[in-house]
Amino acid sequence: MKTSQLSEGMRYLLNSGWMLGEKCLMLAIGLATTVVLARYLGPEDFGYLNYALALLGLLNIVVHLGLSGLVVKELRSDPGNEDQILSTVFMIKVSCSVVAFIVMMSTYLIGNDQNFWVLLFTALALFFTPFEMLIDWFQARVQAKYAAVAGVVGQLGGNGLKMILAVAGAGLVYIALAHVVVVIATSALLVCYAIKLKRTYRFDFSWALATSLIKKSLLIFLGSLSAVIYLKVDQIMLQYMLGEYAVGVYSAASRLSEAWYLIPTILMASVFPKMIDLSKSDTEAYHRFMQMALDVLFLAAFTLALAVFLLSDSIVLLLYGERYRDAGAVLSIHIFAATFVFMRALFSKWIIIEEAFVFSLVTQGLGALSNVVLNYFLIRSHGVVGSAWATLISYGIAGYLSLLLSRRTRPLFVMMTRSILLHAFISVPPFIRESRRA
């Protein structure tokens, strides 16, 4: 029994290692690309590129339709129905990608300063988003290394091309085209690995399953949409209230901060199958596992935030140069939002396991609403730094304080509080730590 448990534990550890290794490499590559693009494009053009990518990110949520976590759960719970699940989810996402593409291109008719070719090339990436469903399939099979390799190869080639084009002065249009190359290469590799692992496949679309999945995912989708809105609304409001320079400065800082946000998502995606199994077999172990995960997530985020806070000005000047000096103050505040983002990664998986989808909408909706209101007042009083404070506070509301609103989520609020008290305050009395163990 012990040998079996050890083997299973090693399997999950290796699965997590593949995903974390890929993410660390992608983080380094992504940061390098951000620095090069920011330096060579300047605050104004860099801001416009971020606008196009922000719009793409918003519409990617429409394509995913909140199905990613549900796909893992469905495949894990009903492996014999794998072909039907994969077929149904893929067709749903293809339909959504067409709608998203039309919406993105229609923005060209609304704005006066839109670059048609930048929008077009960026929007083309939407048609390859449905293939990301295969990442969920690999996760359900605890074979994340295939998704990791595909991600590394695609990102290495695509981001390398972006940096070469930026240094060569090729301009925004070619950089947008390079972004599509990243998505195409990654999708192609995902398909190749899927064919290697699954020799036989039968297309089996089910309207009944599609309807059931969409109903389950609707609240998750609305919550995810709210999350992206409050993630990007600050840049939109800065554009209208302060202008392009403020957007460029804020984007430079927030990209450094947000680059780390995918790490908790990857870590939780890797252990998600284990959480599902524990929730069905051992409630006490399930709760212990969640507390341990929150401890690790908060400690990682707080350590990161503290280090960046102390070095924010030096980091900005070193990476971006004198033109982005104002981004240092933004980064020193914005980075602390990671503490709430990291812990919320577990909360998001808890929502799926418990099928408490309404909490995704409520908490993310509160975050989006508070971010809009706070940005309006804090930008007016504190400029671009006010937007960073608005982000930090709204993330705290969405990922932490909002859990007090319901009896079902209050235990998670208590767990998060324990993690914060354990790691954020070094002077916690020993008896508090002992009582926590008890």
Coordinates of C-alpha atoms in Angstrom, one line a residue:
M1 CA 0.0 0.0 0.0
K2 CA 2.8 2.4 1.0
T3 CA 4.7 1.6 -2.2
S4 CA 1.5 2.3 -4.3
Q5 CA 1.0 5.6 -2.6
L6 CA 4.6 6.6 -3.1
S7 CA 4.4 5.7 -6.7
E8 CA 1.3 7.8 -7.1
G9 CA 2.8 10.7 -5.3
M10 CA 5.9 10.6 -7.5
R11 CA 3.7 10.5 -10.5
Y12 CA 1.9 13.7 -9.4
L13 CA 5.2 15.3 -8.4
L14 CA 6.7 14.6 -11.9
N15 CA 3.6 15.8 -13.6
S16 CA 3.9 19.1 -11.6
G17 CA 7.6 19.3 -12.3
W18 CA 7.0 19.2 -16.1
M19 CA 4.4 21.9 -15.9
L20 CA 6.4 24.1 -13.5
G21 CA 9.6 23.6 -15.5
E22 CA 7.8 24.7 -18.6
K23 CA 6.3 27.7 -16.8
C24 CA 9.6 28.8 -15.4
L25 CA 11.1 28.7 -18.9
M26 CA 8.1 30.5 -20.4
L27 CA 8.3 33.1 -17.6
A28 CA 11.9 33.9 -18.5
I29 CA 11.2 34.0 -22.2
G30 CA 8.0 36.1 -21.7
L31 CA 9.9 38.6 -19.6
A32 CA 12.7 38.8 -22.1
T33 CA 10.2 39.4 -24.9
T34 CA 8.4 42.1 -22.9
V35 CA 11.6 43.9 -22.2
V36 CA 12.7 43.9 -25.8
L37 CA 9.4 45.0 -27.1
A38 CA 9.0 47.7 -24.5
R39 CA 12.4 49.1 -25.2
Y40 CA 12.2 49.1 -29.0
L41 CA 8.5 50.1 -29.4
G42 CA 8.4 52.8 -26.8
P43 CA 5.6 53.5 -24.3
E44 CA 3.0 54.5 -26.9
D45 CA 3.4 51.6 -29.4
F46 CA 3.9 49.1 -26.6
G47 CA 0.7 50.3 -25.1
Y48 CA -1.2 49.7 -28.3
L49 CA 0.2 46.2 -28.7
N50 CA -1.0 45.5 -25.1
Y51 CA -4.4 46.8 -26.1
A52 CA -4.7 44.3 -28.9
L53 CA -3.4 41.4 -26.8
A54 CA -5.8 42.4 -23.9
L55 CA -8.7 42.3 -26.4
L56 CA -7.5 38.9 -27.5
G57 CA -7.3 37.7 -23.9
L58 CA -10.8 38.9 -23.2
L59 CA -12.2 37.0 -26.2
N60 CA -10.2 33.9 -25.5
I61 CA -12.3 33.6 -22.4
V62 CA -15.3 33.6 -24.7
V63 CA -13.8 30.7 -26.7
H64 CA -13.0 28.7 -23.6
L65 CA -16.5 29.3 -22.2
G66 CA -15.4 28.3 -18.7
L67 CA -15.0 24.6 -19.8
S68 CA -11.4 24.0 -19.0
G69 CA -11.7 22.7 -15.5
L70 CA -14.9 20.9 -16.3
V71 CA -13.2 19.0 -19.1
V72 CA -10.6 17.6 -16.6
K73 CA -13.4 16.6 -14.2
E74 CA -15.5 15.0 -16.9
L75 CA -12.6 13.0 -18.3
R76 CA -11.5 12.0 -14.9
S77 CA -14.9 10.9 -13.8
D78 CA -16.0 9.2 -17.0
P79 CA -12.9 8.0 -18.9
G80 CA -15.0 5.5 -21.0
N81 CA -16.8 8.4 -22.6
E82 CA -13.6 10.2 -23.7
D83 CA -14.3 10.5 -27.4
Q84 CA -17.7 12.1 -26.9
I85 CA -16.4 14.6 -24.3
L86 CA -13.5 15.7 -26.5
S87 CA -15.7 15.9 -29.6
T88 CA -18.4 17.9 -27.9
V89 CA -16.1 20.4 -26.2
F90 CA -14.0 20.9 -29.4
M91 CA -17.1 21.8 -31.4
I92 CA -18.4 24.2 -28.7
K93 CA -15.1 26.0 -28.7
V94 CA -14.9 26.2 -32.5
S95 CA -18.3 27.8 -32.7
C96 CA -17.3 30.3 -30.0
S97 CA -14.0 31.1 -31.8
V98 CA -15.9 32.2 -34.9
V99 CA -18.1 34.5 -32.8
A100 CA -15.1 35.9 -31.0
F101 CA -13.2 36.6 -34.2
I102 CA -16.2 38.6 -35.6
V103 CA -16.4 40.6 -32.4
M104 CA -12.7 41.4 -32.3
M105 CA -12.6 42.6 -36.0
S106 CA -15.8 44.7 -35.4
T107 CA -13.8 46.8 -33.0
Y108 CA -12.0 48.2 -36.0
L109 CA -15.2 50.0 -37.0
I110 CA -15.6 51.5 -33.5
G111 CA -12.1 53.1 -32.9
N112 CA -10.6 55.9 -34.9
D113 CA -7.0 54.8 -34.4
Q114 CA -7.3 51.0 -34.9
N115 CA -4.6 49.2 -36.9
F116 CA -6.5 46.8 -39.1
W117 CA -3.6 44.4 -39.8
V118 CA -2.5 44.2 -36.2
L119 CA -6.1 43.4 -35.2
L120 CA -6.5 40.8 -37.9
F121 CA -3.3 38.9 -37.2
T122 CA -3.9 39.0 -33.5
A123 CA -7.5 37.8 -34.0
L124 CA -6.5 34.8 -36.2
A125 CA -5.1 33.2 -33.0
L126 CA -8.7 32.7 -31.8
F127 CA -9.2 30.0 -34.4
F128 CA -6.5 27.9 -32.7
T129 CA -7.6 28.3 -29.2
P130 CA -10.0 25.3 -29.3
F131 CA -6.9 23.0 -29.6
E132 CA -5.9 24.0 -26.0
M133 CA -8.6 21.5 -25.0
L134 CA -5.9 18.9 -25.5
I135 CA -4.0 20.5 -22.5
D136 CA -7.0 19.5 -20.3
W137 CA -6.8 16.0 -21.7
F138 CA -3.1 15.7 -20.9
Q139 CA -3.8 16.9 -17.4
A140 CA -6.7 14.4 -16.8
R141 CA -4.2 11.6 -17.9
V142 CA -1.5 13.1 -15.6
Q143 CA 0.8 13.5 -18.7
A144 CA 1.5 17.2 -18.5
K145 CA 5.0 16.8 -20.1
Y146 CA 3.4 16.7 -23.6
A147 CA 1.7 20.0 -23.1
A148 CA 4.9 21.4 -21.5
V149 CA 7.1 20.5 -24.5
A150 CA 4.5 21.9 -26.9
G151 CA 4.4 25.1 -25.0
V152 CA 8.2 25.4 -24.8
V153 CA 8.8 24.9 -28.5
G154 CA 6.0 27.2 -29.5
Q155 CA 7.0 30.0 -27.2
L156 CA 10.7 29.7 -27.9
G157 CA 10.1 30.0 -31.6
G158 CA 7.4 32.7 -31.5
N159 CA 8.9 34.9 -28.9
G160 CA 12.3 34.6 -30.4
L161 CA 10.9 35.8 -33.7
K162 CA 9.1 38.7 -31.9
M163 CA 12.4 39.9 -30.4
I164 CA 14.2 39.6 -33.7
L165 CA 11.5 41.6 -35.5
A166 CA 11.5 44.3 -32.8
V167 CA 15.3 44.8 -32.9
A168 CA 15.1 44.9 -36.7
G169 CA 12.4 47.6 -36.5
A170 CA 9.8 45.6 -38.3
G171 CA 6.9 47.2 -36.6
L172 CA 3.7 46.2 -34.9
V173 CA 2.1 44.3 -37.8
Y174 CA 4.9 41.8 -38.1
I175 CA 5.0 41.3 -34.3
A176 CA 1.3 40.6 -34.3
L177 CA 1.9 38.0 -37.1
A178 CA 4.6 36.4 -34.9
H179 CA 2.1 36.0 -32.1
V180 CA 0.0 33.9 -34.5
V181 CA 3.0 31.7 -35.3
V182 CA 3.4 30.9 -31.6
V183 CA -0.2 29.7 -31.3
I184 CA -0.1 27.7 -34.6
A185 CA 3.1 25.9 -33.6
T186 CA 1.9 25.1 -30.1
S187 CA -1.5 23.8 -31.5
A188 CA 0.3 21.6 -34.1
L189 CA 2.5 20.0 -31.5
L190 CA -0.4 19.4 -29.1
V191 CA -2.3 17.6 -32.0
C192 CA 0.8 15.5 -32.8
Y193 CA 1.3 14.4 -29.2
A194 CA -2.4 13.6 -28.9
I195 CA -2.3 11.4 -32.0
K196 CA 0.8 9.6 -30.6
L197 CA -1.0 8.8 -27.3
K198 CA -4.5 8.1 -28.8
R199 CA -4.3 6.0 -31.9
T200 CA -8.0 5.6 -32.4
Y201 CA -10.5 8.4 -32.1
R202 CA -14.2 8.4 -33.0
F203 CA -16.0 11.7 -33.5
D204 CA -19.1 11.6 -31.3
F205 CA -20.7 15.1 -30.8
S206 CA -23.6 15.1 -28.3
W207 CA -26.1 17.9 -28.1
A208 CA -27.2 16.6 -24.7
L209 CA -23.7 16.7 -23.3
A210 CA -23.0 20.1 -24.9
T211 CA -26.1 21.5 -23.3
S212 CA -25.2 20.0 -19.9
L213 CA -21.6 21.3 -20.1
I214 CA -22.7 24.8 -21.1
K215 CA -25.2 25.0 -18.3
K216 CA -22.5 24.0 -15.8
S217 CA -19.9 26.3 -17.2
L218 CA -22.1 29.4 -17.6
L219 CA -21.4 30.8 -14.2
I220 CA -17.7 29.9 -14.4
F221 CA -17.6 31.7 -17.8
L222 CA -19.2 34.8 -16.5
G223 CA -16.9 34.8 -13.5
S224 CA -13.8 34.3 -15.8
L225 CA -15.1 37.1 -18.0
S226 CA -15.4 39.4 -15.0
A227 CA -11.9 38.4 -14.0
V228 CA -10.4 39.4 -17.3
I229 CA -12.4 42.7 -17.3
Y230 CA -11.0 43.7 -13.9
L231 CA -7.6 42.5 -15.1
K232 CA -7.6 44.8 -18.1
V233 CA -10.1 47.6 -17.3
D234 CA -7.3 49.6 -15.6
Q235 CA -5.5 50.0 -18.9
I236 CA -8.7 51.1 -20.7
M237 CA -9.5 53.7 -18.0
L238 CA -5.9 55.0 -18.0
Q239 CA -6.1 55.5 -21.7
Y240 CA -9.2 57.7 -21.4
M241 CA -8.2 59.5 -18.2
L242 CA -4.4 60.0 -18.6
G243 CA -3.4 59.1 -22.1
E244 CA -1.1 56.6 -23.9
Y245 CA 2.1 57.3 -21.9
A246 CA 0.3 56.2 -18.7
V247 CA -0.9 53.1 -20.4
G248 CA 2.6 52.2 -21.6
V249 CA 4.1 52.7 -18.2
Y250 CA 1.4 50.8 -16.4
S251 CA 1.5 48.0 -19.0
A252 CA 5.3 47.6 -18.5
A253 CA 4.9 47.3 -14.7
S254 CA 1.8 45.0 -14.8
R255 CA 3.4 42.7 -17.3
L256 CA 6.3 42.1 -14.9
S257 CA 3.8 41.4 -12.1
E258 CA 1.3 39.4 -14.0
A259 CA 3.9 37.2 -15.6
W260 CA 4.0 35.2 -12.4
Y261 CA 0.2 34.6 -12.3
L262 CA 0.3 31.5 -14.5
I263 CA 2.5 29.6 -12.0
P264 CA -0.3 28.9 -9.4
T265 CA -2.7 28.1 -12.2
I266 CA -0.3 25.5 -13.5
L267 CA 0.5 24.1 -10.1
M268 CA -3.2 23.7 -9.2
A269 CA -4.0 22.2 -12.6
S270 CA -1.4 19.6 -12.0
V271 CA -2.8 18.5 -8.6
F272 CA -6.4 19.0 -9.6
P273 CA -6.9 15.3 -10.3
K274 CA -5.7 14.5 -6.8
M275 CA -8.1 17.0 -5.3
I276 CA -10.9 15.4 -7.2
D277 CA -10.0 12.0 -5.9
L278 CA -9.6 13.1 -2.3
S279 CA -12.9 15.0 -2.3
K280 CA -14.7 11.7 -3.1
S281 CA -12.8 9.4 -0.8
D282 CA -11.5 11.3 2.3
T283 CA -13.0 14.7 3.3
E284 CA -10.4 15.2 6.1
A285 CA -7.5 14.6 3.9
Y286 CA -9.1 16.8 1.2
H287 CA -9.2 19.7 3.7
R288 CA -5.6 19.1 4.9
F289 CA -4.5 19.1 1.3
M290 CA -6.2 22.4 0.6
Q291 CA -4.6 24.0 3.7
M292 CA -1.2 22.7 2.7
A293 CA -1.7 24.0 -0.9
L294 CA -2.8 27.5 0.4
D295 CA 0.3 27.6 2.7
V296 CA 2.6 26.9 -0.3
L297 CA 0.8 29.3 -2.6
F298 CA 0.8 32.2 -0.2
L299 CA 4.4 31.7 0.9
A300 CA 5.6 31.7 -2.7
A301 CA 3.6 34.8 -3.6
F302 CA 4.5 36.8 -0.5
T303 CA 8.2 36.0 -0.9
L304 CA 8.1 37.1 -4.5
A305 CA 6.2 40.3 -3.7
L306 CA 8.5 41.3 -1.0
A307 CA 11.6 40.8 -3.1
V308 CA 10.1 42.8 -6.0
F309 CA 8.9 45.6 -3.7
L310 CA 12.4 46.1 -2.4
L311 CA 14.0 46.2 -5.8
S312 CA 11.2 47.6 -8.0
D313 CA 12.9 50.8 -9.1
S314 CA 16.2 49.0 -9.9
I315 CA 14.3 46.3 -11.8
V316 CA 12.4 48.8 -14.0
L317 CA 15.5 50.9 -14.8
L318 CA 17.6 47.8 -15.5
L319 CA 15.0 46.2 -17.8
Y320 CA 13.1 49.0 -19.4
G321 CA 15.4 52.1 -19.2
E322 CA 14.9 55.7 -18.2
R323 CA 11.7 56.2 -20.3
Y324 CA 9.8 53.8 -18.0
R325 CA 11.1 55.2 -14.7
D326 CA 7.5 55.9 -13.4
A327 CA 6.8 52.2 -13.7
G328 CA 8.8 51.4 -10.6
A329 CA 6.2 52.9 -8.2
V330 CA 3.5 51.0 -10.0
L331 CA 5.3 47.7 -9.8
S332 CA 6.1 48.0 -6.1
I333 CA 2.3 48.1 -5.4
H334 CA 0.9 45.9 -8.2
I335 CA 3.1 42.9 -7.3
F336 CA 1.4 42.4 -3.9
A337 CA -1.8 41.4 -5.8
A338 CA 0.0 38.1 -6.5
T339 CA -0.8 37.0 -2.9
F340 CA -4.5 37.0 -3.6
V341 CA -4.1 35.7 -7.2
F342 CA -2.0 32.7 -6.1
M343 CA -4.5 31.6 -3.4
R344 CA -7.5 32.1 -5.7
A345 CA -6.1 29.5 -8.0
L346 CA -7.1 26.9 -5.3
F347 CA -10.4 28.5 -4.8
S348 CA -11.2 28.2 -8.5
K349 CA -10.6 24.5 -8.4
W350 CA -12.7 24.2 -5.2
I351 CA -15.6 25.8 -7.1
I352 CA -15.4 23.2 -9.8
I353 CA -15.1 20.2 -7.5
E354 CA -18.0 21.4 -5.3
E355 CA -20.0 22.6 -8.4
A356 CA -20.5 25.9 -6.5
F357 CA -20.3 27.9 -9.7
V358 CA -22.3 30.9 -8.5
F359 CA -19.3 31.9 -6.3
S360 CA -17.1 32.3 -9.4
L361 CA -19.6 34.9 -10.7
V362 CA -20.2 36.6 -7.4
T363 CA -16.6 37.0 -6.4
Q364 CA -15.2 37.9 -9.8
G365 CA -18.2 40.3 -10.3
L366 CA -17.4 42.1 -7.0
G367 CA -13.7 42.3 -8.1
A368 CA -14.6 43.8 -11.5
L369 CA -17.1 46.3 -10.0
S370 CA -14.7 47.4 -7.2
N371 CA -11.9 47.8 -9.7
V372 CA -13.9 50.1 -12.0
V373 CA -15.0 52.3 -9.1
L374 CA -11.6 52.4 -7.4
N375 CA -9.8 53.1 -10.6
Y376 CA -12.1 56.1 -11.3
F377 CA -11.4 57.7 -8.0
L378 CA -7.8 56.6 -7.4
I379 CA -6.6 57.5 -10.9
R380 CA -8.0 61.0 -10.4
S381 CA -6.3 61.4 -7.0
H382 CA -3.1 59.4 -7.4
G383 CA -2.5 59.1 -11.2
V384 CA -1.1 55.8 -12.6
V385 CA -0.1 54.7 -9.1
G386 CA -3.7 54.9 -8.1
S387 CA -4.6 52.3 -10.7
A388 CA -2.1 49.9 -9.1
W389 CA -3.8 50.4 -5.7
A390 CA -7.2 49.8 -7.3
T391 CA -5.9 46.5 -8.7
L392 CA -4.5 45.4 -5.4
I393 CA -7.6 46.2 -3.4
S394 CA -10.0 44.7 -5.9
Y395 CA -8.0 41.5 -6.1
G396 CA -8.2 41.3 -2.3
I397 CA -12.0 41.7 -2.4
A398 CA -12.4 39.1 -5.2
G399 CA -10.1 36.5 -3.9
Y400 CA -10.3 36.9 -0.1
L401 CA -12.8 39.2 1.5
S402 CA -15.7 38.1 -0.7
L403 CA -15.5 34.6 0.8
L404 CA -17.0 36.0 4.0
L405 CA -20.3 36.4 2.2
S406 CA -21.4 32.8 2.3
R407 CA -21.4 30.0 4.9
R408 CA -20.0 27.6 2.3
T409 CA -16.9 29.7 1.5
R410 CA -16.1 30.9 5.0
P411 CA -14.0 27.8 5.8
L412 CA -11.8 28.8 2.8
F413 CA -11.5 32.3 4.2
V414 CA -10.3 30.8 7.5
M415 CA -7.8 28.6 5.7
M416 CA -6.4 31.6 3.7
T417 CA -6.2 33.7 6.9
R418 CA -4.2 30.9 8.5
S419 CA -1.8 30.9 5.6
I420 CA -1.5 34.7 5.7
L421 CA -0.9 34.8 9.5
L422 CA 1.6 31.9 9.3
H423 CA 3.8 33.3 6.6
A424 CA 3.3 37.1 6.4
F425 CA 4.0 37.9 10.0
I426 CA 7.2 36.4 11.2
S427 CA 6.4 37.4 14.8
V428 CA 3.4 35.1 15.1
P429 CA 3.4 33.8 18.7
P430 CA 4.4 30.1 19.0
F431 CA 1.1 29.1 20.7
I432 CA -0.8 30.3 17.6
R433 CA 1.3 28.0 15.4
E434 CA 0.8 25.1 17.8
S435 CA -3.0 25.7 17.9
R436 CA -3.0 25.6 14.1
R437 CA -1.3 22.2 14.1
A438 CA -3.9 20.9 16.6

